[in-house]
Amino acid sequence: MSVTKGEFTPAVAAKCLQKLSSLRPTLAIILGSGFHHALAGLRVEKKIPYGKIPGFPLPSVSGHAGELYFGELGGTPVAVLSGRAHYYEGHAMERVTFAVRTLAAFGIRDLLLTNAAGGINPKFQAGDFMMLTDHVNFMGVNPLRGPAIPGRARFVDLTEVYDLELRTRLMQAGKAAGLKLQRGVYLAVSGPSYETPAEIRAFATLGADAVGMSTVPEAIVARHEGMRVAAVSCITNLAAGISPEKLSHQEVLETAERVKQSGAALIEVFARLHEKTK
Ligand code: HPA
């Protein structure tokens, strides 16, 4: 499927969303594992299953619902995406990032990406949160590969993917929410297998503090669309070989559940600060 031609373009999907809700938020949040509890604090105006939005891929991983919400979080109008399409599910990159292009076409200017990640930095513990300062794209693909999109840069500068002002706001939100927000570099792999201990040692040498299977394609496409981006990881486990334990999706889900209040508080305060500065 191409997002530049045919029926299912991001512009068409955005028009559909504009018809379904009268809210016009400028902030969108994509929820990954560890952050879904943010929905509990959302004053929902409209809940839209992804299946109702033309072109939206349906996520298949447990713990990812596949619904877009319009509502108010911390008094701020927001679009919240619960569930995302991952590259490891077999989707083309165009599909993985379709939602981000749709949000841009809708009028979203600031995007907060959240995810679950394995901790590589030896100072990190399972249950910590990490604000992304930068990333390493180790997925082996770039979401901008393909025909140039008219009106968009061919070669996108990624010197500062994660916006400095939003990063400051995220650190403030962390403080106000009473949690210690680590900072670091997120390295993205395609997955779905977890890494080997040798890979994790290599990634540590490359400067990575955490490893995960999402976010980077969305961040690159968001920058392509001119949006400001911030991102935060829930460190759901220590990466392979860092702890003697074997990795499991179960552990990821259990840690996410254990720290869900903190993840939700962080996002809610971040949304509240958005309103103050607009
Ligand atoms: N590796 C890759 N992705 C992940 C991990 C991990 O250890 N934990 C959560 N997502």
PDB file of C-alpha atoms and ligand atoms in Angstrom:
ATOM      1  CA  MET A   1       0.000   0.000   0.000  1.00  0.00           C
ATOM      2  CA  SER A   2       1.267   3.444  -0.832  1.00  0.00           C
ATOM      3  CA  VAL A   3       0.498   6.385   1.392  1.00  0.00           C
ATOM      4  CA  THR A   4       1.061   8.816  -1.434  1.00  0.00           C
ATOM      5  CA  LYS A   5      -1.560   7.502  -3.815  1.00  0.00           C
ATOM      6  CA  GLY A   6      -4.764   5.557  -3.705  1.00  0.00           C
ATOM      7  CA  GLU A   7      -7.661   5.861  -1.344  1.00  0.00           C
ATOM      8  CA  PHE A   8      -5.971   5.366   1.999  1.00  0.00           C
ATOM      9  CA  THR A   9      -3.794   8.417   2.329  1.00  0.00           C
ATOM     10  CA  PRO A  10      -2.993  10.108   5.645  1.00  0.00           C
ATOM     11  CA  ALA A  11      -4.946  13.134   4.370  1.00  0.00           C
ATOM     12  CA  VAL A  12      -8.054  10.971   3.926  1.00  0.00           C
ATOM     13  CA  ALA A  13      -7.586   9.394   7.370  1.00  0.00           C
ATOM     14  CA  ALA A  14      -7.130  12.842   8.934  1.00  0.00           C
ATOM     15  CA  LYS A  15     -10.330  14.122   7.286  1.00  0.00           C
ATOM     16  CA  CYS A  16     -12.140  11.100   8.677  1.00  0.00           C
ATOM     17  CA  LEU A  17     -10.871  11.935  12.194  1.00  0.00           C
ATOM     18  CA  GLN A  18     -11.915  15.571  11.788  1.00  0.00           C
ATOM     19  CA  LYS A  19     -15.426  14.389  10.985  1.00  0.00           C
ATOM     20  CA  LEU A  20     -15.525  12.064  13.993  1.00  0.00           C
ATOM     21  CA  SER A  21     -14.501  14.649  16.593  1.00  0.00           C
ATOM     22  CA  SER A  22     -14.798  18.388  17.043  1.00  0.00           C
ATOM     23  CA  LEU A  23     -11.681  18.518  19.252  1.00  0.00           C
ATOM     24  CA  ARG A  24      -8.586  19.965  17.559  1.00  0.00           C
ATOM     25  CA  PRO A  25      -5.686  19.052  19.838  1.00  0.00           C
ATOM     26  CA  THR A  26      -2.127  20.020  18.923  1.00  0.00           C
ATOM     27  CA  LEU A  27      -0.577  17.338  21.161  1.00  0.00           C
ATOM     28  CA  ALA A  28      -0.683  13.605  20.444  1.00  0.00           C
ATOM     29  CA  ILE A  29       0.590  10.754  22.587  1.00  0.00           C
ATOM     30  CA  ILE A  30       1.319   7.223  21.406  1.00  0.00           C
ATOM     31  CA  LEU A  31       1.064   4.763  24.288  1.00  0.00           C
ATOM     32  CA  GLY A  32       3.418   1.817  24.557  1.00  0.00           C
ATOM     33  CA  SER A  33       3.702  -0.819  27.278  1.00  0.00           C
ATOM     34  CA  GLY A  34       3.958   0.818  30.697  1.00  0.00           C
ATOM     35  CA  PHE A  35       1.920   3.842  29.698  1.00  0.00           C
ATOM     36  CA  HIS A  36      -1.581   2.566  28.897  1.00  0.00           C
ATOM     37  CA  HIS A  37      -2.800   3.514  32.350  1.00  0.00           C
ATOM     38  CA  ALA A  38      -2.707   7.145  31.152  1.00  0.00           C
ATOM     39  CA  LEU A  39      -6.106   6.360  29.644  1.00  0.00           C
ATOM     40  CA  ALA A  40      -7.540   6.209  33.179  1.00  0.00           C
ATOM     41  CA  GLY A  41      -6.932   9.960  33.567  1.00  0.00           C
ATOM     42  CA  LEU A  42      -8.282  10.861  30.144  1.00  0.00           C
ATOM     43  CA  ARG A  43     -11.633  12.636  29.893  1.00  0.00           C
ATOM     44  CA  VAL A  44     -12.727  10.836  26.777  1.00  0.00           C
ATOM     45  CA  GLU A  45     -14.613  12.824  24.165  1.00  0.00           C
ATOM     46  CA  LYS A  46     -14.396  10.173  21.435  1.00  0.00           C
ATOM     47  CA  LYS A  47     -12.970   6.658  21.174  1.00  0.00           C
ATOM     48  CA  ILE A  48     -12.272   5.403  17.662  1.00  0.00           C
ATOM     49  CA  PRO A  49     -11.170   1.816  16.916  1.00  0.00           C
ATOM     50  CA  TYR A  50      -8.286   1.768  14.407  1.00  0.00           C
ATOM     51  CA  GLY A  51     -10.446  -0.414  12.162  1.00  0.00           C
ATOM     52  CA  LYS A  52     -12.696   2.613  11.583  1.00  0.00           C
ATOM     53  CA  ILE A  53      -9.846   4.812  10.331  1.00  0.00           C
ATOM     54  CA  PRO A  54      -8.996   4.190   6.659  1.00  0.00           C
ATOM     55  CA  GLY A  55      -5.411   3.002   6.271  1.00  0.00           C
ATOM     56  CA  PHE A  56      -4.680   2.428   9.959  1.00  0.00           C
ATOM     57  CA  PRO A  57      -3.004  -0.959  10.473  1.00  0.00           C
ATOM     58  CA  LEU A  58      -4.404  -3.117  13.244  1.00  0.00           C
ATOM     59  CA  PRO A  59      -1.841  -3.997  15.942  1.00  0.00           C
ATOM     60  CA  SER A  60      -1.683  -7.658  16.858  1.00  0.00           C
ATOM     61  CA  VAL A  61       0.440  -7.767  20.040  1.00  0.00           C
ATOM     62  CA  SER A  62      -1.250  -8.405  23.371  1.00  0.00           C
ATOM     63  CA  GLY A  63      -1.322  -5.255  25.471  1.00  0.00           C
ATOM     64  CA  HIS A  64      -1.899  -3.029  22.433  1.00  0.00           C
ATOM     65  CA  ALA A  65      -5.560  -2.276  21.934  1.00  0.00           C
ATOM     66  CA  GLY A  66      -5.696  -0.295  18.703  1.00  0.00           C
ATOM     67  CA  GLU A  67      -7.855   2.700  19.557  1.00  0.00           C
ATOM     68  CA  LEU A  68      -7.500   6.412  18.998  1.00  0.00           C
ATOM     69  CA  TYR A  69      -8.966   8.672  21.647  1.00  0.00           C
ATOM     70  CA  PHE A  70      -9.767  12.345  21.578  1.00  0.00           C
ATOM     71  CA  GLY A  71     -10.136  13.878  24.996  1.00  0.00           C
ATOM     72  CA  GLU A  72      -8.637  16.006  27.724  1.00  0.00           C
ATOM     73  CA  LEU A  73      -5.637  14.985  29.767  1.00  0.00           C
ATOM     74  CA  GLY A  74      -4.522  17.276  32.573  1.00  0.00           C
ATOM     75  CA  GLY A  75      -6.897  19.878  31.135  1.00  0.00           C
ATOM     76  CA  THR A  76      -5.252  19.751  27.707  1.00  0.00           C
ATOM     77  CA  PRO A  77      -6.994  18.548  24.538  1.00  0.00           C
ATOM     78  CA  VAL A  78      -5.069  15.529  23.267  1.00  0.00           C
ATOM     79  CA  ALA A  79      -5.160  12.719  20.745  1.00  0.00           C
ATOM     80  CA  VAL A  80      -4.074   9.478  22.388  1.00  0.00           C
ATOM     81  CA  LEU A  81      -3.170   6.396  20.388  1.00  0.00           C
ATOM     82  CA  SER A  82      -3.426   3.201  22.355  1.00  0.00           C
ATOM     83  CA  GLY A  83      -1.511   0.624  20.382  1.00  0.00           C
ATOM     84  CA  ARG A  84       0.873   0.908  17.452  1.00  0.00           C
ATOM     85  CA  ALA A  85       1.868  -1.179  14.447  1.00  0.00           C
ATOM     86  CA  HIS A  86       5.353  -2.631  14.793  1.00  0.00           C
ATOM     87  CA  TYR A  87       7.771  -3.417  11.979  1.00  0.00           C
ATOM     88  CA  TYR A  88       8.254  -6.943  13.369  1.00  0.00           C
ATOM     89  CA  GLU A  89       4.589  -7.697  12.699  1.00  0.00           C
ATOM     90  CA  GLY A  90       5.453  -7.647   9.020  1.00  0.00           C
ATOM     91  CA  HIS A  91       4.059  -4.236   8.103  1.00  0.00           C
ATOM     92  CA  ALA A  92       5.891  -2.070   5.593  1.00  0.00           C
ATOM     93  CA  MET A  93       7.447   1.029   7.141  1.00  0.00           C
ATOM     94  CA  GLU A  94       4.803   3.146   5.391  1.00  0.00           C
ATOM     95  CA  ARG A  95       2.177   1.327   7.423  1.00  0.00           C
ATOM     96  CA  VAL A  96       4.155   1.460  10.663  1.00  0.00           C
ATOM     97  CA  THR A  97       4.301   5.252  10.361  1.00  0.00           C
ATOM     98  CA  PHE A  98       0.888   5.852   8.763  1.00  0.00           C
ATOM     99  CA  ALA A  99      -0.624   7.007  12.060  1.00  0.00           C
ATOM    100  CA  VAL A 100       2.102   9.624  12.530  1.00  0.00           C
ATOM    101  CA  ARG A 101       1.544  11.039   9.044  1.00  0.00           C
ATOM    102  CA  THR A 102      -2.191  11.074   9.740  1.00  0.00           C
ATOM    103  CA  LEU A 103      -1.644  13.010  12.971  1.00  0.00           C
ATOM    104  CA  ALA A 104       0.465  15.550  11.068  1.00  0.00           C
ATOM    105  CA  ALA A 105      -2.247  15.936   8.424  1.00  0.00           C
ATOM    106  CA  PHE A 106      -4.795  16.339  11.217  1.00  0.00           C
ATOM    107  CA  GLY A 107      -2.863  19.307  12.667  1.00  0.00           C
ATOM    108  CA  ILE A 108      -0.875  17.758  15.519  1.00  0.00           C
ATOM    109  CA  ARG A 109       2.302  19.746  16.178  1.00  0.00           C
ATOM    110  CA  ASP A 110       3.818  17.978  19.192  1.00  0.00           C
ATOM    111  CA  LEU A 111       4.154  14.214  19.534  1.00  0.00           C
ATOM    112  CA  LEU A 112       5.026  12.236  22.653  1.00  0.00           C
ATOM    113  CA  LEU A 113       6.146   8.680  21.898  1.00  0.00           C
ATOM    114  CA  THR A 114       6.258   6.085  24.665  1.00  0.00           C
ATOM    115  CA  ASN A 115       7.571   2.547  24.638  1.00  0.00           C
ATOM    116  CA  ALA A 116       8.898  -0.392  26.606  1.00  0.00           C
ATOM    117  CA  ALA A 117      12.633  -1.011  26.384  1.00  0.00           C
ATOM    118  CA  GLY A 118      15.373  -3.187  27.772  1.00  0.00           C
ATOM    119  CA  GLY A 119      17.939  -1.416  29.948  1.00  0.00           C
ATOM    120  CA  ILE A 120      21.550  -1.529  28.767  1.00  0.00           C
ATOM    121  CA  ASN A 121      23.035   1.208  30.947  1.00  0.00           C
ATOM    122  CA  PRO A 122      24.247  -0.554  34.118  1.00  0.00           C
ATOM    123  CA  LYS A 123      22.763   2.247  36.245  1.00  0.00           C
ATOM    124  CA  PHE A 124      19.244   1.398  35.063  1.00  0.00           C
ATOM    125  CA  GLN A 125      16.814  -0.840  36.940  1.00  0.00           C
ATOM    126  CA  ALA A 126      13.668  -2.537  35.722  1.00  0.00           C
ATOM    127  CA  GLY A 127      10.828  -0.116  36.408  1.00  0.00           C
ATOM    128  CA  ASP A 128      12.875   3.022  35.653  1.00  0.00           C
ATOM    129  CA  PHE A 129      11.813   5.511  33.017  1.00  0.00           C
ATOM    130  CA  MET A 130      14.210   6.970  30.460  1.00  0.00           C
ATOM    131  CA  MET A 131      13.769  10.134  28.423  1.00  0.00           C
ATOM    132  CA  LEU A 132      15.301   9.739  24.981  1.00  0.00           C
ATOM    133  CA  THR A 133      18.064  12.233  24.244  1.00  0.00           C
ATOM    134  CA  ASP A 134      18.901  10.607  20.903  1.00  0.00           C
ATOM    135  CA  HIS A 135      18.615   7.302  19.079  1.00  0.00           C
ATOM    136  CA  VAL A 136      20.518   4.774  17.004  1.00  0.00           C
ATOM    137  CA  ASN A 137      18.507   3.310  14.145  1.00  0.00           C
ATOM    138  CA  PHE A 138      19.612  -0.335  14.025  1.00  0.00           C
ATOM    139  CA  MET A 139      16.444  -1.590  12.330  1.00  0.00           C
ATOM    140  CA  GLY A 140      18.172  -1.932   8.986  1.00  0.00           C
ATOM    141  CA  VAL A 141      15.540   0.190   7.265  1.00  0.00           C
ATOM    142  CA  ASN A 142      14.659   3.859   7.074  1.00  0.00           C
ATOM    143  CA  PRO A 143      10.984   4.878   6.982  1.00  0.00           C
ATOM    144  CA  LEU A 144      11.752   7.667   4.497  1.00  0.00           C
ATOM    145  CA  ARG A 145      13.096   5.257   1.877  1.00  0.00           C
ATOM    146  CA  GLY A 146      11.021   5.453  -1.289  1.00  0.00           C
ATOM    147  CA  PRO A 147       9.761   8.136  -3.609  1.00  0.00           C
ATOM    148  CA  ALA A 148      10.171  11.683  -2.301  1.00  0.00           C
ATOM    149  CA  ILE A 149       6.959  13.182  -0.942  1.00  0.00           C
ATOM    150  CA  PRO A 150       6.191  16.538  -2.577  1.00  0.00           C
ATOM    151  CA  GLY A 151       6.651  19.394  -0.139  1.00  0.00           C
ATOM    152  CA  ARG A 152       8.786  17.314   2.225  1.00  0.00           C
ATOM    153  CA  ALA A 153      12.559  17.288   2.531  1.00  0.00           C
ATOM    154  CA  ARG A 154      14.366  14.452   0.780  1.00  0.00           C
ATOM    155  CA  PHE A 155      17.187  14.412   3.338  1.00  0.00           C
ATOM    156  CA  VAL A 156      15.980  15.106   6.851  1.00  0.00           C
ATOM    157  CA  ASP A 157      18.280  16.552   9.478  1.00  0.00           C
ATOM    158  CA  LEU A 158      18.260  14.441  12.635  1.00  0.00           C
ATOM    159  CA  THR A 159      20.785  16.422  14.663  1.00  0.00           C
ATOM    160  CA  GLU A 160      18.100  17.042  17.275  1.00  0.00           C
ATOM    161  CA  VAL A 161      15.326  14.505  16.789  1.00  0.00           C
ATOM    162  CA  TYR A 162      14.025  14.915  20.326  1.00  0.00           C
ATOM    163  CA  ASP A 163      13.038  18.535  20.808  1.00  0.00           C
ATOM    164  CA  LEU A 164      14.914  20.417  23.514  1.00  0.00           C
ATOM    165  CA  GLU A 165      11.899  22.332  24.794  1.00  0.00           C
ATOM    166  CA  LEU A 166       9.772  19.192  25.010  1.00  0.00           C
ATOM    167  CA  ARG A 167      12.644  17.397  26.732  1.00  0.00           C
ATOM    168  CA  THR A 168      12.801  20.133  29.359  1.00  0.00           C
ATOM    169  CA  ARG A 169       9.054  19.809  29.826  1.00  0.00           C
ATOM    170  CA  LEU A 170       9.328  16.049  30.168  1.00  0.00           C
ATOM    171  CA  MET A 171      12.021  16.406  32.854  1.00  0.00           C
ATOM    172  CA  GLN A 172       9.775  18.919  34.669  1.00  0.00           C
ATOM    173  CA  ALA A 173       6.884  16.473  34.405  1.00  0.00           C
ATOM    174  CA  GLY A 174       9.065  13.704  35.816  1.00  0.00           C
ATOM    175  CA  LYS A 175       9.977  15.835  38.789  1.00  0.00           C
ATOM    176  CA  ALA A 176       6.381  16.918  39.394  1.00  0.00           C
ATOM    177  CA  ALA A 177       5.183  13.320  39.085  1.00  0.00           C
ATOM    178  CA  GLY A 178       7.764  12.313  41.689  1.00  0.00           C
ATOM    179  CA  LEU A 179       9.821   9.946  39.593  1.00  0.00           C
ATOM    180  CA  LYS A 180      13.463   9.830  38.671  1.00  0.00           C
ATOM    181  CA  LEU A 181      13.653  10.138  34.943  1.00  0.00           C
ATOM    182  CA  GLN A 182      16.803   8.638  33.489  1.00  0.00           C
ATOM    183  CA  ARG A 183      18.101  10.028  30.211  1.00  0.00           C
ATOM    184  CA  GLY A 184      19.763   8.179  27.394  1.00  0.00           C
ATOM    185  CA  VAL A 185      20.128   6.885  23.873  1.00  0.00           C
ATOM    186  CA  TYR A 186      17.544   4.396  22.566  1.00  0.00           C
ATOM    187  CA  LEU A 187      18.690   1.859  20.039  1.00  0.00           C
ATOM    188  CA  ALA A 188      15.965   0.400  17.823  1.00  0.00           C
ATOM    189  CA  VAL A 189      16.109  -3.144  16.474  1.00  0.00           C
ATOM    190  CA  SER A 190      13.545  -4.739  14.183  1.00  0.00           C
ATOM    191  CA  GLY A 191      12.789  -7.676  16.503  1.00  0.00           C
ATOM    192  CA  PRO A 192      10.783  -9.702  17.279  1.00  0.00           C
ATOM    193  CA  SER A 193      13.485 -11.857  18.850  1.00  0.00           C
ATOM    194  CA  TYR A 194      15.154 -10.329  21.846  1.00  0.00           C
ATOM    195  CA  GLU A 195      18.864  -9.626  21.542  1.00  0.00           C
ATOM    196  CA  THR A 196      21.765 -11.903  22.378  1.00  0.00           C
ATOM    197  CA  PRO A 197      24.144 -10.890  25.192  1.00  0.00           C
ATOM    198  CA  ALA A 198      26.834 -10.335  22.523  1.00  0.00           C
ATOM    199  CA  GLU A 199      24.549  -7.918  20.681  1.00  0.00           C
ATOM    200  CA  ILE A 200      23.825  -6.038  23.886  1.00  0.00           C
ATOM    201  CA  ARG A 201      27.559  -5.722  24.606  1.00  0.00           C
ATOM    202  CA  ALA A 202      27.999  -4.400  21.057  1.00  0.00           C
ATOM    203  CA  PHE A 203      25.118  -1.927  21.487  1.00  0.00           C
ATOM    204  CA  ALA A 204      26.629  -0.682  24.761  1.00  0.00           C
ATOM    205  CA  THR A 205      29.852   0.008  22.869  1.00  0.00           C
ATOM    206  CA  LEU A 206      27.821   1.912  20.266  1.00  0.00           C
ATOM    207  CA  GLY A 207      26.546   4.229  22.993  1.00  0.00           C
ATOM    208  CA  ALA A 208      23.089   2.770  23.598  1.00  0.00           C
ATOM    209  CA  ASP A 209      21.443   3.011  27.018  1.00  0.00           C
ATOM    210  CA  ALA A 210      18.288   1.083  26.130  1.00  0.00           C
ATOM    211  CA  VAL A 211      17.013  -1.155  23.342  1.00  0.00           C
ATOM    212  CA  GLY A 212      13.550  -1.553  21.863  1.00  0.00           C
ATOM    213  CA  MET A 213      11.536  -2.396  18.767  1.00  0.00           C
ATOM    214  CA  SER A 214       9.565   0.779  18.013  1.00  0.00           C
ATOM    215  CA  THR A 215       9.558   4.588  18.210  1.00  0.00           C
ATOM    216  CA  VAL A 216      12.490   5.395  15.905  1.00  0.00           C
ATOM    217  CA  PRO A 217      10.499   5.104  12.626  1.00  0.00           C
ATOM    218  CA  GLU A 218       7.736   7.239  14.151  1.00  0.00           C
ATOM    219  CA  ALA A 219      10.225   9.838  15.386  1.00  0.00           C
ATOM    220  CA  ILE A 220      11.933  10.081  11.979  1.00  0.00           C
ATOM    221  CA  VAL A 221       8.611  10.464  10.150  1.00  0.00           C
ATOM    222  CA  ALA A 222       7.398  13.019  12.703  1.00  0.00           C
ATOM    223  CA  ARG A 223      10.533  15.092  12.030  1.00  0.00           C
ATOM    224  CA  HIS A 224       9.919  14.675   8.293  1.00  0.00           C
ATOM    225  CA  GLU A 225       6.479  16.168   8.879  1.00  0.00           C
ATOM    226  CA  GLY A 226       7.941  19.031  10.911  1.00  0.00           C
ATOM    227  CA  MET A 227       6.446  17.944  14.220  1.00  0.00           C
ATOM    228  CA  ARG A 228       8.269  18.356  17.515  1.00  0.00           C
ATOM    229  CA  VAL A 229       8.970  15.031  19.180  1.00  0.00           C
ATOM    230  CA  ALA A 230       9.647  13.791  22.695  1.00  0.00           C
ATOM    231  CA  ALA A 231       9.962  10.167  23.734  1.00  0.00           C
ATOM    232  CA  VAL A 232      10.155   8.155  26.913  1.00  0.00           C
ATOM    233  CA  SER A 233      10.869   4.486  27.611  1.00  0.00           C
ATOM    234  CA  CYS A 234       9.656   2.332  30.438  1.00  0.00           C
ATOM    235  CA  ILE A 235      12.634   0.109  31.231  1.00  0.00           C
ATOM    236  CA  THR A 236      10.636  -3.078  31.646  1.00  0.00           C
ATOM    237  CA  ASN A 237      13.634  -5.413  31.939  1.00  0.00           C
ATOM    238  CA  LEU A 238      17.387  -5.439  31.895  1.00  0.00           C
ATOM    239  CA  ALA A 239      18.650  -6.284  28.414  1.00  0.00           C
ATOM    240  CA  ALA A 240      19.948  -9.760  27.568  1.00  0.00           C
ATOM    241  CA  GLY A 241      23.057 -10.736  29.507  1.00  0.00           C
ATOM    242  CA  ILE A 242      22.860  -7.718  31.853  1.00  0.00           C
ATOM    243  CA  SER A 243      20.823  -9.715  34.341  1.00  0.00           C
ATOM    244  CA  PRO A 244      21.137 -13.497  34.749  1.00  0.00           C
ATOM    245  CA  GLU A 245      17.396 -13.865  34.007  1.00  0.00           C
ATOM    246  CA  LYS A 246      16.102 -14.902  30.601  1.00  0.00           C
ATOM    247  CA  LEU A 247      13.892 -12.366  28.809  1.00  0.00           C
ATOM    248  CA  SER A 248      10.170 -12.790  28.361  1.00  0.00           C
ATOM    249  CA  HIS A 249       7.241 -10.712  27.160  1.00  0.00           C
ATOM    250  CA  GLN A 250       5.603 -11.720  30.437  1.00  0.00           C
ATOM    251  CA  GLU A 251       8.289  -9.846  32.403  1.00  0.00           C
ATOM    252  CA  VAL A 252       7.795  -6.814  30.151  1.00  0.00           C
ATOM    253  CA  LEU A 253       4.056  -6.833  30.870  1.00  0.00           C
ATOM    254  CA  GLU A 254       4.555  -7.430  34.633  1.00  0.00           C
ATOM    255  CA  THR A 255       6.962  -4.512  35.046  1.00  0.00           C
ATOM    256  CA  ALA A 256       4.698  -2.307  32.930  1.00  0.00           C
ATOM    257  CA  GLU A 257       1.824  -3.188  35.259  1.00  0.00           C
ATOM    258  CA  ARG A 258       3.922  -2.536  38.393  1.00  0.00           C
ATOM    259  CA  VAL A 259       4.902   1.013  37.371  1.00  0.00           C
ATOM    260  CA  LYS A 260       1.766   1.958  35.484  1.00  0.00           C
ATOM    261  CA  GLN A 261       0.796   4.726  37.947  1.00  0.00           C
ATOM    262  CA  SER A 262       4.146   6.471  37.467  1.00  0.00           C
ATOM    263  CA  GLY A 263       3.969   6.194  33.672  1.00  0.00           C
ATOM    264  CA  ALA A 264       0.448   7.597  33.684  1.00  0.00           C
ATOM    265  CA  ALA A 265       1.382  10.447  36.060  1.00  0.00           C
ATOM    266  CA  LEU A 266       4.357  11.410  33.885  1.00  0.00           C
ATOM    267  CA  ILE A 267       2.214  11.665  30.776  1.00  0.00           C
ATOM    268  CA  GLU A 268      -0.596  13.516  32.497  1.00  0.00           C
ATOM    269  CA  VAL A 269       1.723  16.187  33.919  1.00  0.00           C
ATOM    270  CA  PHE A 270       3.446  16.480  30.535  1.00  0.00           C
ATOM    271  CA  ALA A 271       0.047  17.132  28.931  1.00  0.00           C
ATOM    272  CA  ARG A 272      -0.860  19.676  31.624  1.00  0.00           C
ATOM    273  CA  LEU A 273       2.395  21.585  31.028  1.00  0.00           C
ATOM    274  CA  HIS A 274       1.603  21.632  27.298  1.00  0.00           C
ATOM    275  CA  GLU A 275      -1.486  23.710  27.972  1.00  0.00           C
ATOM    276  CA  LYS A 276       0.400  26.217  30.114  1.00  0.00           C
ATOM    277  CA  THR A 277       2.970  26.924  27.453  1.00  0.00           C
ATOM    278  CA  LYS A 278       0.594  27.263  24.490  1.00  0.00           C
TER     279      LYS A 278
HETATM  280  N1  HPA B   1      14.777  -5.714  23.868  1.00  0.00           N
HETATM  281  C1  HPA B   1      14.066  -5.219  22.847  1.00  0.00           C
HETATM  282  N2  HPA B   1      12.851  -4.696  22.996  1.00  0.00           N
HETATM  283  C2  HPA B   1      12.348  -4.654  24.242  1.00  0.00           C
HETATM  284  C3  HPA B   1      13.038  -5.147  25.348  1.00  0.00           C
HETATM  285  C4  HPA B   1      14.330  -5.708  25.152  1.00  0.00           C
HETATM  286  O1  HPA B   1      15.018  -6.170  26.085  1.00  0.00           O
HETATM  287  N3  HPA B   1      12.239  -4.950  26.437  1.00  0.00           N
HETATM  288  C5  HPA B   1      11.113  -4.352  25.987  1.00  0.00           C
HETATM  289  N4  HPA B   1      11.172  -4.170  24.671  1.00  0.00           N
END
